[in-house]
Amino acid sequence: MWWQTLTTYVAAVTENAACGSDTTGPIDTSSLPQACAGTTELHTILQIVFGVIGALTLLFVTISGFRYITSAGNPQQAAQAKNALIYSLVGLAVSLTAEAIVTFIVGNL
């Protein structure tokens, strides 16, 4: 399941907290947790997160479409269903844009 994969990667990152600690600067950061995740782990976690967002969007679009079909000519219910459909599609556009930005940034690390 996706949550087991996510918890496996999070546990791997937190177990190896000592790697890459830099104490050469003026501030001692040895007591702070150090993330040792590479771009592969980060990419996998983000893929899971954006996959869940896509699945939720599909669910909301389906529910909104069903509510629109079953509004039976009631203009108030039809308007609510249209608004929910628009909001879910706008949310999908925002999440796809966020995924593109994050993928670009992670790819350039």
Coordinates of N, CA and C in Angstrom, one line a residue:
M1 N 0.8 -1.2 0.0 CA 0.0 0.0 0.0 C 0.9 1.2 0.0
W2 N 0.3 2.4 -0.4 CA 1.1 3.6 -0.6 C 1.6 4.1 0.8
W3 N 0.8 4.0 1.8 CA 1.2 4.5 3.1 C 2.4 3.7 3.7
Q4 N 2.4 2.4 3.4 CA 3.6 1.6 3.8 C 4.9 2.1 3.1
T5 N 4.8 2.4 1.9 CA 5.9 2.9 1.1 C 6.4 4.2 1.7
L6 N 5.4 5.1 2.0 CA 5.7 6.4 2.5 C 6.4 6.3 3.9
T7 N 5.8 5.4 4.7 CA 6.4 5.3 6.1 C 7.8 4.6 6.0
T8 N 8.0 3.8 5.1 CA 9.3 3.2 4.9 C 10.3 4.2 4.6
Y9 N 10.0 5.1 3.6 CA 11.0 6.1 3.2 C 11.2 7.2 4.4
V10 N 10.1 7.5 5.0 CA 10.3 8.5 6.2 C 11.1 7.8 7.3
A11 N 10.9 6.6 7.6 CA 11.7 5.9 8.6 C 13.2 5.8 8.2
A12 N 13.4 5.6 6.9 CA 14.8 5.5 6.4 C 15.5 6.8 6.5
V13 N 14.8 7.9 6.3 CA 15.3 9.2 6.4 C 15.6 9.6 7.8
T14 N 14.7 9.3 8.7 CA 14.9 9.7 10.1 C 15.9 8.8 10.9
E15 N 16.1 7.5 10.4 CA 17.0 6.7 11.1 C 18.5 7.1 10.9
N16 N 18.7 7.6 9.7 CA 20.1 8.0 9.3 C 20.3 9.5 9.5
A17 N 20.0 10.0 10.7 CA 20.0 11.4 10.9 C 21.4 12.0 11.0
A18 N 22.4 11.2 11.2 CA 23.8 11.7 11.4 C 24.5 12.0 10.1
C19 N 24.1 11.5 9.0 CA 24.8 11.7 7.8 C 24.8 13.2 7.3
G20 N 25.8 13.7 6.8 CA 25.9 15.0 6.3 C 25.8 16.1 7.3
S21 N 26.1 15.9 8.6 CA 26.0 16.9 9.6 C 27.2 17.8 9.4
D22 N 27.0 19.1 9.4 CA 28.1 20.0 9.2 C 28.3 20.9 10.5
T23 N 29.4 20.7 11.1 CA 29.6 21.4 12.4 C 30.8 22.4 12.2
T24 N 31.2 22.7 10.9 CA 32.3 23.5 10.7 C 31.9 25.0 10.7
G25 N 30.7 25.3 10.6 CA 30.2 26.7 10.6 C 30.2 27.3 12.0
P26 N 29.8 28.6 12.2 CA 29.8 29.2 13.5 C 28.6 28.7 14.4
I27 N 27.7 28.0 13.8 CA 26.5 27.5 14.6 C 26.7 26.0 14.6
D28 N 26.6 25.4 15.8 CA 26.6 24.0 16.0 C 25.3 23.4 15.6
T29 N 25.3 22.6 14.5 CA 24.0 22.0 14.1 C 24.0 20.5 14.3
S30 N 24.9 20.0 15.2 CA 25.0 18.6 15.4 C 23.8 18.1 16.1
S31 N 23.1 18.9 16.9 CA 21.9 18.4 17.6 C 20.6 18.5 16.8
L32 N 20.7 19.1 15.6 CA 19.5 19.1 14.8 C 19.4 17.9 13.9
P33 N 18.2 17.5 13.6 CA 18.1 16.3 12.7 C 18.6 16.6 11.3
Q34 N 19.3 15.7 10.7 CA 19.8 15.9 9.3 C 19.1 14.9 8.4
A35 N 18.5 15.4 7.3 CA 17.8 14.5 6.4 C 18.9 14.0 5.4
C36 N 18.8 12.7 5.2 CA 19.8 12.0 4.2 C 19.1 11.5 3.0
A37 N 17.9 12.0 2.7 CA 17.2 11.6 1.5 C 17.8 12.1 0.3
G38 N 17.9 11.3 -0.7 CA 18.4 11.7 -2.0 C 17.2 12.1 -2.9
T39 N 17.5 12.4 -4.1 CA 16.4 12.9 -5.0 C 15.4 11.7 -5.3
T40 N 15.9 10.5 -5.2 CA 15.1 9.3 -5.5 C 14.0 9.2 -4.5
E41 N 14.4 9.2 -3.2 CA 13.4 9.1 -2.2 C 12.4 10.3 -2.2
L42 N 12.9 11.5 -2.4 CA 12.1 12.6 -2.5 C 11.1 12.5 -3.6
H43 N 11.6 12.1 -4.8 CA 10.7 11.9 -5.9 C 9.6 10.9 -5.7
T44 N 10.0 9.8 -5.0 CA 9.0 8.8 -4.7 C 7.9 9.3 -3.7
I45 N 8.3 10.0 -2.7 CA 7.3 10.6 -1.8 C 6.4 11.6 -2.5
L46 N 7.0 12.4 -3.3 CA 6.2 13.4 -4.0 C 5.2 12.7 -5.0
Q47 N 5.7 11.7 -5.6 CA 4.8 10.9 -6.5 C 3.6 10.3 -5.8
I48 N 3.8 9.8 -4.6 CA 2.7 9.3 -3.8 C 1.8 10.4 -3.5
V49 N 2.3 11.6 -3.0 CA 1.4 12.7 -2.6 C 0.6 13.2 -3.8
F50 N 1.2 13.4 -4.9 CA 0.5 13.9 -6.0 C -0.4 12.9 -6.6
G51 N -0.1 11.6 -6.5 CA -1.1 10.5 -6.9 C -2.3 10.6 -6.0
V52 N -2.2 10.8 -4.7 CA -3.3 10.9 -3.9 C -4.2 12.1 -4.2
I53 N -3.5 13.2 -4.5 CA -4.2 14.4 -4.9 C -5.0 14.2 -6.2
G54 N -4.4 13.5 -7.2 CA -5.1 13.2 -8.4 C -6.3 12.3 -8.2
A55 N -6.2 11.3 -7.3 CA -7.3 10.4 -7.0 C -8.4 11.1 -6.3
L56 N -8.1 12.0 -5.4 CA -9.1 12.8 -4.7 C -9.8 13.7 -5.7
T57 N -9.1 14.3 -6.7 CA -9.7 15.1 -7.7 C -10.7 14.3 -8.5
L58 N -10.3 13.1 -8.9 CA -11.2 12.3 -9.7 C -12.5 12.0 -8.9
L59 N -12.3 11.7 -7.6 CA -13.5 11.4 -6.8 C -14.4 12.6 -6.7
F60 N -13.8 13.8 -6.5 CA -14.7 15.0 -6.4 C -15.3 15.4 -7.7
V61 N -14.7 15.1 -8.8 CA -15.3 15.4 -10.1 C -16.4 14.4 -10.3
T62 N -16.2 13.2 -10.0 CA -17.3 12.2 -10.1 C -18.5 12.5 -9.2
I63 N -18.2 12.9 -8.0 CA -19.4 13.2 -7.1 C -20.1 14.5 -7.6
S64 N -19.3 15.4 -8.1 CA -20.0 16.7 -8.6 C -20.8 16.4 -9.8
G65 N -20.3 15.5 -10.7 CA -21.1 15.2 -11.9 C -22.3 14.4 -11.5
F66 N -22.2 13.5 -10.6 CA -23.4 12.8 -10.1 C -24.4 13.8 -9.5
R67 N -24.0 14.7 -8.7 CA -24.9 15.7 -8.1 C -25.5 16.6 -9.1
Y68 N -24.8 16.9 -10.2 CA -25.4 17.7 -11.2 C -26.4 16.9 -12.0
I69 N -26.2 15.6 -12.3 CA -27.1 14.8 -13.0 C -28.4 14.6 -12.1
T70 N -28.2 14.4 -10.8 CA -29.4 14.1 -10.0 C -30.0 15.4 -9.4
S71 N -29.6 16.6 -9.9 CA -30.3 17.8 -9.4 C -31.7 17.9 -9.8
A72 N -32.1 17.2 -10.8 CA -33.5 17.2 -11.3 C -34.1 18.5 -11.6
G73 N -33.2 19.4 -12.2 CA -33.7 20.7 -12.7 C -33.7 21.7 -11.6
N74 N -33.4 21.4 -10.4 CA -33.3 22.4 -9.3 C -32.1 23.3 -9.6
P75 N -32.3 24.6 -9.8 CA -31.2 25.4 -10.2 C -30.2 25.6 -9.1
Q76 N -30.6 25.6 -7.8 CA -29.7 25.8 -6.7 C -28.8 24.6 -6.6
Q77 N -29.3 23.4 -6.7 CA -28.5 22.2 -6.6 C -27.5 22.1 -7.8
A78 N -28.0 22.5 -9.0 CA -27.2 22.4 -10.2 C -26.1 23.4 -10.1
A79 N -26.3 24.6 -9.5 CA -25.3 25.6 -9.4 C -24.2 25.1 -8.3
Q80 N -24.7 24.5 -7.3 CA -23.7 24.0 -6.3 C -22.8 22.9 -6.9
A81 N -23.4 22.0 -7.7 CA -22.7 21.0 -8.4 C -21.7 21.6 -9.4
K82 N -22.1 22.6 -10.1 CA -21.2 23.2 -11.1 C -20.0 23.9 -10.3
N83 N -20.3 24.6 -9.2 CA -19.3 25.2 -8.5 C -18.3 24.2 -7.9
A84 N -18.8 23.1 -7.4 CA -17.9 22.0 -6.9 C -17.0 21.4 -8.0
L85 N -17.6 21.3 -9.2 CA -16.8 20.8 -10.3 C -15.8 21.8 -10.7
I86 N -16.1 23.0 -10.8 CA -15.1 24.1 -11.1 C -14.0 24.1 -10.1
Y87 N -14.4 24.1 -8.8 CA -13.3 24.1 -7.8 C -12.4 22.9 -7.8
S88 N -13.0 21.8 -8.1 CA -12.1 20.6 -8.1 C -11.2 20.6 -9.3
L89 N -11.6 21.1 -10.4 CA -10.8 21.3 -11.6 C -9.7 22.3 -11.4
V90 N -10.1 23.4 -10.7 CA -9.1 24.4 -10.4 C -8.0 23.9 -9.5
G91 N -8.5 23.1 -8.5 CA -7.5 22.4 -7.6 C -6.6 21.5 -8.3
L92 N -7.1 20.8 -9.3 CA -6.3 19.9 -10.1 C -5.3 20.7 -10.9
A93 N -5.7 21.8 -11.4 CA -4.7 22.6 -12.2 C -3.6 23.2 -11.2
V94 N -4.0 23.6 -10.0 CA -3.0 24.1 -9.1 C -2.1 23.0 -8.7
S95 N -2.6 21.8 -8.4 CA -1.7 20.6 -8.0 C -0.8 20.2 -9.1
L96 N -1.3 20.2 -10.4 CA -0.4 19.9 -11.5 C 0.7 20.9 -11.7
T97 N 0.4 22.2 -11.5 CA 1.4 23.2 -11.6 C 2.4 23.1 -10.4
A98 N 1.9 22.8 -9.2 CA 2.8 22.5 -8.1 C 3.7 21.3 -8.4
E99 N 3.2 20.3 -9.0 CA 4.0 19.1 -9.3 C 5.1 19.4 -10.3
A100 N 4.7 20.2 -11.3 CA 5.7 20.6 -12.3 C 6.8 21.5 -11.7
I101 N 6.5 22.4 -10.8 CA 7.5 23.2 -10.2 C 8.4 22.4 -9.3
V102 N 7.8 21.5 -8.5 CA 8.6 20.7 -7.6 C 9.5 19.7 -8.4
T103 N 8.9 19.1 -9.4 CA 9.7 18.2 -10.2 C 10.9 18.9 -10.9
F104 N 10.7 20.2 -11.3 CA 11.8 20.9 -11.9 C 12.8 21.3 -10.8
I105 N 12.4 21.6 -9.7 CA 13.4 22.0 -8.6 C 14.1 20.7 -8.1
V106 N 13.4 19.6 -7.9 CA 14.1 18.4 -7.5 C 15.0 17.9 -8.6
G107 N 14.7 18.0 -9.8 CA 15.5 17.6 -10.9 C 16.8 18.4 -11.0
N108 N 16.8 19.6 -10.5 CA 18.0 20.4 -10.6 C 18.8 20.4 -9.3
L109 N 18.5 19.5 -8.3 CA 19.3 19.4 -7.1 C 20.6 18.8 -7.4

